[in-house]
Amino acid sequence: MSQDTATTRPAAAAPEPKAPRPVRRPPSMPRNAAHKVYALFYNKHFGLFLILAMAVLTLLGTLLQQAPDEVRADATAYQSWLDDVRPRYRGWTTPLSAIGAFHVFSSVWFKAVCVLLALSIVACTTHRLPQLWARAQHPHTHVSDRFFDHAGLSRDREVDIPAAQAFEQATASLRHHRYRTIVDPRGPGLNLYADRFRWGPFGTVLAHTGFVVVILGALVSANTGFKLANLPVTVGTQSAIGHDTGLSVEATNFTDSYYEDGQPKDYASDLVLYKDGARVAGKTIRVNQPLRYDGVTFYQASFGTSAVATIADATGKVLFKGGIPLEWSTQDEANVFGKTLLKAQGLEVYAVGVASGGSDPEIAPGQMRFEVYRADSTEPVDTRVLDQGKPTVVGDLTLTFERERPYTGLRVANDHGTAWVYLGCGLMMVGLIMTFGLRHRRIWVRVTPTDTGSRVRVASPERHDITFQSWFGRFTDELAPAMGERPTKTGV
Amino acid sequence: MLALSQYLVVASAMLVGVGLLAYVGALSPRARARAEVRVAVPVGAGGPPVRQPASAVHEAEHHGLAWYGSQCTRLAILMLAVSLVLRSIVTGHGPFANQHEFATAFAFGLIAAYAYFEWRYDVRSLAVVVLPVALGLLVYALMIDGDAKPLVPALQNNLMLSMHVFLAVVSYGAAGVAFAAAVLYLAHPWLASHIPALPSAETLDEIGYRAAVLSYPFMTAFIILGAIWAEMAWGSYWSWDPKETASLVTWLVYGAYLHARVVRDWRGRRAAWLLILGFAAVLFTFFGNLFFGGLHSYA
């Protein structure tokens, strides 16, 4: 090869088309303000600031203990929770609580950053889309000689064949590499613009749109449908799902099994689902195998023991018959307890048993303690330890403790946002693959006649892209022999 | 078979250590001086190549220290791969179910990603940052309980477990390479005068970007797969679990980096710091189980 010069010096930026300057009137004040807001949102610095702000808030929510939603919903429970974490955060506890640091992800700060980031993405995308379209459909095909001198990648060589033939071969070679070629009729010489993957940059639009769709999907999840974090269903009983679904679920069996080292092996619940009293589905659910029916999903979430009891009033009328799941444990973890509310009577009946591995001298194996409270009081009306199968008067009620039975804890969800979130995730993935895998490659070729043949100049503004750099080198290497390269005297 | 798997991890750790010493030796100015004396002047070449490899001298030095470093690294990758396969055969699931298994797989991903970038970009100086991290992970894996344990119910989805964590291994491996490039980029003004083989700051910046560009889609994919799996197992695609939020922090930092690259005054040093911050977030996400519980407490 004669003259074969590759440059990797700082490149001149790709030439952009110079659009004619429209004559505009000065915008009115409201339009001006709106434009400034729009400009703020598509400003890259602002977008970067919002991403980092979201990262900082998320980190804060990771490092600081977060109060569960159900705890925050109850002022007393939240106060108790704060007292629990006070030894850890000491004097910072109250200020941290005041600024929402114990519920970062539902705080006004986090929500504001999410909304602003979504708006920023929308503004950026709206602002950028016409530019991407112009670059893909109406590329700037004409460049100056200076561009070939200063481009990030360039090759300059002299060949023996006439300019028209060299130009034709360069065009054919680029087409062979699946480049779109556009001939630029303006001189000097013969000029060609070639590009590949011109739709690749639209991947950023898809990826960013996907992120916004994920945020919208999360909003849909939070504000529509319903979620029951833990619906305990005692084996042999039915529980209504509510929320106008007409659904009720019956647990016919629950089994838990363990490996030899005590690690849990399997939790399985046999469920039967009824809609308006008619059986509509049945399945053995496990942790990774939920039951789905008509948009409602039943997940295996927890398990425990229920106290199966019958509660009757003084007249013998049965007020409650079923299982009272012992869902909670006392602070010393010696006991487990559950409750049922008798709304009409304004009473709460607590069943208290002995926790697994715990002991209570008052409650012998096979017994259960029942405590009756008025709904507005913390002092029990009456407390009795009951043997199985013996009706006993507790307060104004007659309680019969039938037996202990397992219950299965179900998480029940009707989440309309999930599909949107998945759609957003899909868009993000497609967008990322397009953006990073199909980078827009642009090449300009100029062929000018010389005394002995022609001069071929190939250039691309791509900088510091080693993959493309290597391809560019190989491509121009392949091009040379086809054009009848010959030694020449100078380099550029 | 499990014992053999463990022996292979030990052997890999030793190879990584030896490889690291070889790379350090090869990069020292004294070794460079010796190598340069031995390099023959090529004749008959058709002209200067498009890209002059930063360590072209090492290419000529076929059996120099750097060559041994590369061979040790490749052998370590092979041994770790065999170790992970053997472990999978014994346990019946992907080798990603606890800290020991993931630390080993993470080290494998890191070294494999480094080997890819060494092959692709011909830059060996990254090894002096990547290999110590990989060695640390392997030592950590060997120090903690390495017994093969059956899967707890939440993990009993072999396909999701394998895909979710394998993608994390690839992503974190590439993130480690990006971290190494960022460290060398920031230290370039001081190191360049002492290590002639060090690539240009521009090349390091480019490698950092390429590694991040490789890491980010895999990171996005494994977080998405995690969300799909969480919906299947826990009843919600996102629970603000500490491991989830830590991975979101990592994803946001790398997202910030990719955006910073197109913001004029954030290119270069600030962007490199984001890569370092991003890898710190990766390590925080991985080791977070040691100090925060949550739904991923078994991992």
Short mmCIF file of N, CA, C and O in Angstrom, two decimals, chain A residues 231-240 249-251 304-311 318-328 337-342 349-352 368 370 399-408:
data_model
loop_
_atom_site.label_atom_id
_atom_site.label_comp_id
_atom_site.label_asym_id
_atom_site.label_seq_id
_atom_site.Cartn_x
_atom_site.Cartn_y
_atom_site.Cartn_z
N LEU A 231 -53.21 -13.32 54.42
CA LEU A 231 -54.56 -13.80 54.72
C LEU A 231 -54.43 -15.20 55.31
O LEU A 231 -54.16 -16.16 54.59
N PRO A 232 -54.60 -15.31 56.62
CA PRO A 232 -54.48 -16.64 57.22
C PRO A 232 -55.76 -17.45 57.01
O PRO A 232 -56.85 -16.96 57.28
N VAL A 233 -55.58 -18.64 56.49
CA VAL A 233 -56.74 -19.52 56.27
C VAL A 233 -56.49 -20.83 57.01
O VAL A 233 -55.56 -21.57 56.69
N THR A 234 -57.31 -21.06 58.02
CA THR A 234 -57.14 -22.29 58.80
C THR A 234 -57.57 -23.48 57.96
O THR A 234 -58.57 -23.43 57.24
N VAL A 235 -56.78 -24.54 58.05
CA VAL A 235 -57.09 -25.74 57.27
C VAL A 235 -58.49 -26.23 57.64
O VAL A 235 -58.84 -26.34 58.82
N GLY A 236 -59.28 -26.48 56.61
CA GLY A 236 -60.65 -26.94 56.84
C GLY A 236 -61.65 -25.80 56.88
O GLY A 236 -62.84 -26.04 57.09
N THR A 237 -61.18 -24.57 56.69
CA THR A 237 -62.11 -23.44 56.72
C THR A 237 -61.97 -22.62 55.43
O THR A 237 -61.02 -22.79 54.68
N GLN A 238 -62.94 -21.74 55.23
CA GLN A 238 -62.92 -20.85 54.07
C GLN A 238 -62.75 -19.41 54.53
O GLN A 238 -63.21 -19.05 55.60
N SER A 239 -62.09 -18.61 53.72
CA SER A 239 -61.99 -17.17 54.00
C SER A 239 -62.41 -16.40 52.76
O SER A 239 -61.99 -16.74 51.65
N ALA A 240 -63.22 -15.40 52.96
CA ALA A 240 -63.66 -14.56 51.84
C ALA A 240 -62.55 -13.59 51.47
O ALA A 240 -61.83 -13.09 52.34
N VAL A 249 -61.60 -18.59 49.56
CA VAL A 249 -60.60 -19.65 49.40
C VAL A 249 -60.67 -20.59 50.60
O VAL A 249 -60.81 -20.16 51.74
N GLU A 250 -60.58 -21.85 50.28
CA GLU A 250 -60.59 -22.87 51.33
C GLU A 250 -59.23 -23.58 51.31
O GLU A 250 -58.71 -23.94 50.23
N ALA A 251 -58.65 -23.74 52.50
CA ALA A 251 -57.42 -24.53 52.60
C ALA A 251 -57.82 -25.93 53.05
O ALA A 251 -58.42 -26.08 54.12
N GLY A 304 -48.73 -21.23 60.23
CA GLY A 304 -48.72 -21.23 61.70
C GLY A 304 -49.83 -22.12 62.22
O GLY A 304 -50.34 -22.98 61.50
N THR A 305 -50.17 -21.87 63.47
CA THR A 305 -51.19 -22.70 64.12
C THR A 305 -52.41 -21.84 64.44
O THR A 305 -52.27 -20.68 64.82
N SER A 306 -53.55 -22.44 64.27
CA SER A 306 -54.80 -21.76 64.63
C SER A 306 -55.43 -22.46 65.83
O SER A 306 -55.25 -23.67 66.01
N ALA A 307 -56.16 -21.69 66.59
CA ALA A 307 -57.00 -22.29 67.65
C ALA A 307 -58.41 -22.38 67.08
O ALA A 307 -59.03 -21.36 66.81
N VAL A 308 -58.87 -23.61 66.85
CA VAL A 308 -60.23 -23.78 66.32
C VAL A 308 -61.20 -23.71 67.49
O VAL A 308 -61.05 -24.45 68.48
N ALA A 309 -62.13 -22.78 67.39
CA ALA A 309 -63.02 -22.54 68.55
C ALA A 309 -64.43 -22.22 68.09
O ALA A 309 -64.67 -21.84 66.94
N THR A 310 -65.37 -22.40 69.02
CA THR A 310 -66.75 -21.97 68.81
C THR A 310 -67.07 -20.96 69.90
O THR A 310 -66.77 -21.20 71.08
N ILE A 311 -67.63 -19.84 69.49
CA ILE A 311 -67.99 -18.81 70.47
C ILE A 311 -69.50 -18.59 70.38
O ILE A 311 -70.03 -18.33 69.29
N VAL A 318 -74.53 -19.12 68.17
CA VAL A 318 -73.13 -19.20 67.75
C VAL A 318 -72.73 -17.90 67.05
O VAL A 318 -73.32 -17.53 66.04
N LEU A 319 -71.74 -17.23 67.62
CA LEU A 319 -71.27 -15.95 67.05
C LEU A 319 -70.06 -16.17 66.14
O LEU A 319 -69.81 -15.41 65.22
N PHE A 320 -69.30 -17.19 66.44
CA PHE A 320 -68.10 -17.48 65.64
C PHE A 320 -67.81 -18.96 65.72
O PHE A 320 -67.91 -19.56 66.78
N LYS A 321 -67.44 -19.51 64.57
CA LYS A 321 -67.01 -20.92 64.56
C LYS A 321 -65.93 -21.04 63.49
O LYS A 321 -66.17 -20.77 62.32
N GLY A 322 -64.76 -21.36 63.91
CA GLY A 322 -63.66 -21.46 62.95
C GLY A 322 -62.31 -21.35 63.64
O GLY A 322 -62.20 -21.54 64.86
N GLY A 323 -61.31 -21.05 62.83
CA GLY A 323 -59.97 -20.98 63.38
C GLY A 323 -59.55 -19.55 63.70
O GLY A 323 -59.88 -18.63 62.95
N ILE A 324 -58.89 -19.39 64.81
CA ILE A 324 -58.28 -18.10 65.14
C ILE A 324 -56.77 -18.27 64.94
O ILE A 324 -56.10 -18.92 65.75
N PRO A 325 -56.25 -17.75 63.82
CA PRO A 325 -54.81 -17.94 63.56
C PRO A 325 -53.95 -17.24 64.61
O PRO A 325 -54.18 -16.06 64.90
N LEU A 326 -53.02 -17.96 65.16
CA LEU A 326 -52.12 -17.37 66.18
C LEU A 326 -50.96 -16.72 65.41
O LEU A 326 -49.88 -17.27 65.28
N GLU A 327 -51.23 -15.53 64.88
CA GLU A 327 -50.31 -14.89 63.92
C GLU A 327 -49.17 -14.13 64.58
O GLU A 327 -48.15 -13.90 63.97
N TRP A 328 -49.39 -13.69 65.80
CA TRP A 328 -48.38 -12.81 66.42
C TRP A 328 -47.72 -13.51 67.60
O TRP A 328 -48.29 -14.45 68.18
N PHE A 337 -50.27 -15.59 69.67
CA PHE A 337 -51.68 -15.27 69.89
C PHE A 337 -52.34 -14.76 68.62
O PHE A 337 -51.67 -14.33 67.67
N GLY A 338 -53.67 -14.84 68.64
CA GLY A 338 -54.47 -14.32 67.54
C GLY A 338 -55.77 -13.80 68.11
O GLY A 338 -56.05 -13.97 69.30
N LYS A 339 -56.56 -13.14 67.28
CA LYS A 339 -57.80 -12.59 67.82
C LYS A 339 -58.90 -12.66 66.77
O LYS A 339 -58.63 -12.75 65.56
N THR A 340 -60.12 -12.61 67.27
CA THR A 340 -61.25 -12.46 66.36
C THR A 340 -62.16 -11.38 66.93
O THR A 340 -62.27 -11.24 68.16
N LEU A 341 -62.73 -10.61 66.03
CA LEU A 341 -63.54 -9.46 66.46
C LEU A 341 -65.02 -9.82 66.34
O LEU A 341 -65.47 -10.30 65.29
N LEU A 342 -65.75 -9.62 67.42
CA LEU A 342 -67.20 -9.80 67.39
C LEU A 342 -67.79 -8.40 67.30
O LEU A 342 -68.00 -7.73 68.32
N VAL A 349 -61.95 -11.35 71.04
CA VAL A 349 -61.57 -12.57 71.76
C VAL A 349 -60.17 -12.97 71.31
O VAL A 349 -59.93 -13.17 70.11
N TYR A 350 -59.26 -13.02 72.27
CA TYR A 350 -57.88 -13.41 71.98
C TYR A 350 -57.68 -14.88 72.35
O TYR A 350 -58.15 -15.33 73.40
N ALA A 351 -57.01 -15.60 71.49
CA ALA A 351 -56.57 -16.96 71.81
C ALA A 351 -55.05 -16.90 71.98
O ALA A 351 -54.35 -16.36 71.13
N VAL A 352 -54.56 -17.42 73.11
CA VAL A 352 -53.12 -17.36 73.40
C VAL A 352 -52.60 -18.78 73.61
O VAL A 352 -53.11 -19.52 74.47
N MET A 368 -55.51 -23.97 75.70
CA MET A 368 -55.41 -22.66 75.06
C MET A 368 -56.01 -21.62 76.01
O MET A 368 -57.04 -21.89 76.65
N PHE A 370 -57.91 -18.12 76.60
CA PHE A 370 -58.77 -17.16 75.88
C PHE A 370 -58.96 -15.93 76.75
O PHE A 370 -59.17 -16.04 77.97
N LEU A 399 -67.23 -20.25 75.38
CA LEU A 399 -66.19 -20.61 74.42
C LEU A 399 -65.90 -22.10 74.48
O LEU A 399 -65.83 -22.68 75.58
N THR A 400 -65.76 -22.68 73.30
CA THR A 400 -65.34 -24.08 73.24
C THR A 400 -64.08 -24.15 72.37
O THR A 400 -64.09 -23.75 71.21
N PHE A 401 -63.02 -24.58 73.03
CA PHE A 401 -61.76 -24.75 72.29
C PHE A 401 -61.78 -26.17 71.70
O PHE A 401 -61.72 -27.14 72.44
N GLU A 402 -61.89 -26.24 70.36
CA GLU A 402 -62.02 -27.56 69.73
C GLU A 402 -60.65 -28.27 69.63
O GLU A 402 -60.49 -29.38 70.11
N ARG A 403 -59.72 -27.59 69.01
CA ARG A 403 -58.41 -28.22 68.79
C ARG A 403 -57.48 -27.20 68.11
O ARG A 403 -57.92 -26.12 67.73
N GLU A 404 -56.21 -27.58 68.01
CA GLU A 404 -55.27 -26.76 67.23
C GLU A 404 -55.22 -27.32 65.81
O GLU A 404 -55.32 -28.53 65.60
N ARG A 405 -55.08 -26.41 64.85
CA ARG A 405 -54.95 -26.83 63.45
C ARG A 405 -53.99 -25.89 62.74
O ARG A 405 -53.92 -24.71 63.10
N PRO A 406 -53.31 -26.38 61.74
CA PRO A 406 -52.42 -25.45 61.02
C PRO A 406 -53.24 -24.45 60.19
O PRO A 406 -54.37 -24.75 59.79
N TYR A 407 -52.66 -23.30 60.00
CA TYR A 407 -53.24 -22.37 59.02
C TYR A 407 -52.17 -22.06 57.98
O TYR A 407 -50.97 -22.15 58.26
N THR A 408 -52.61 -21.71 56.81
CA THR A 408 -51.67 -21.26 55.79
C THR A 408 -51.87 -19.77 55.56
O THR A 408 -53.01 -19.31 55.45
#
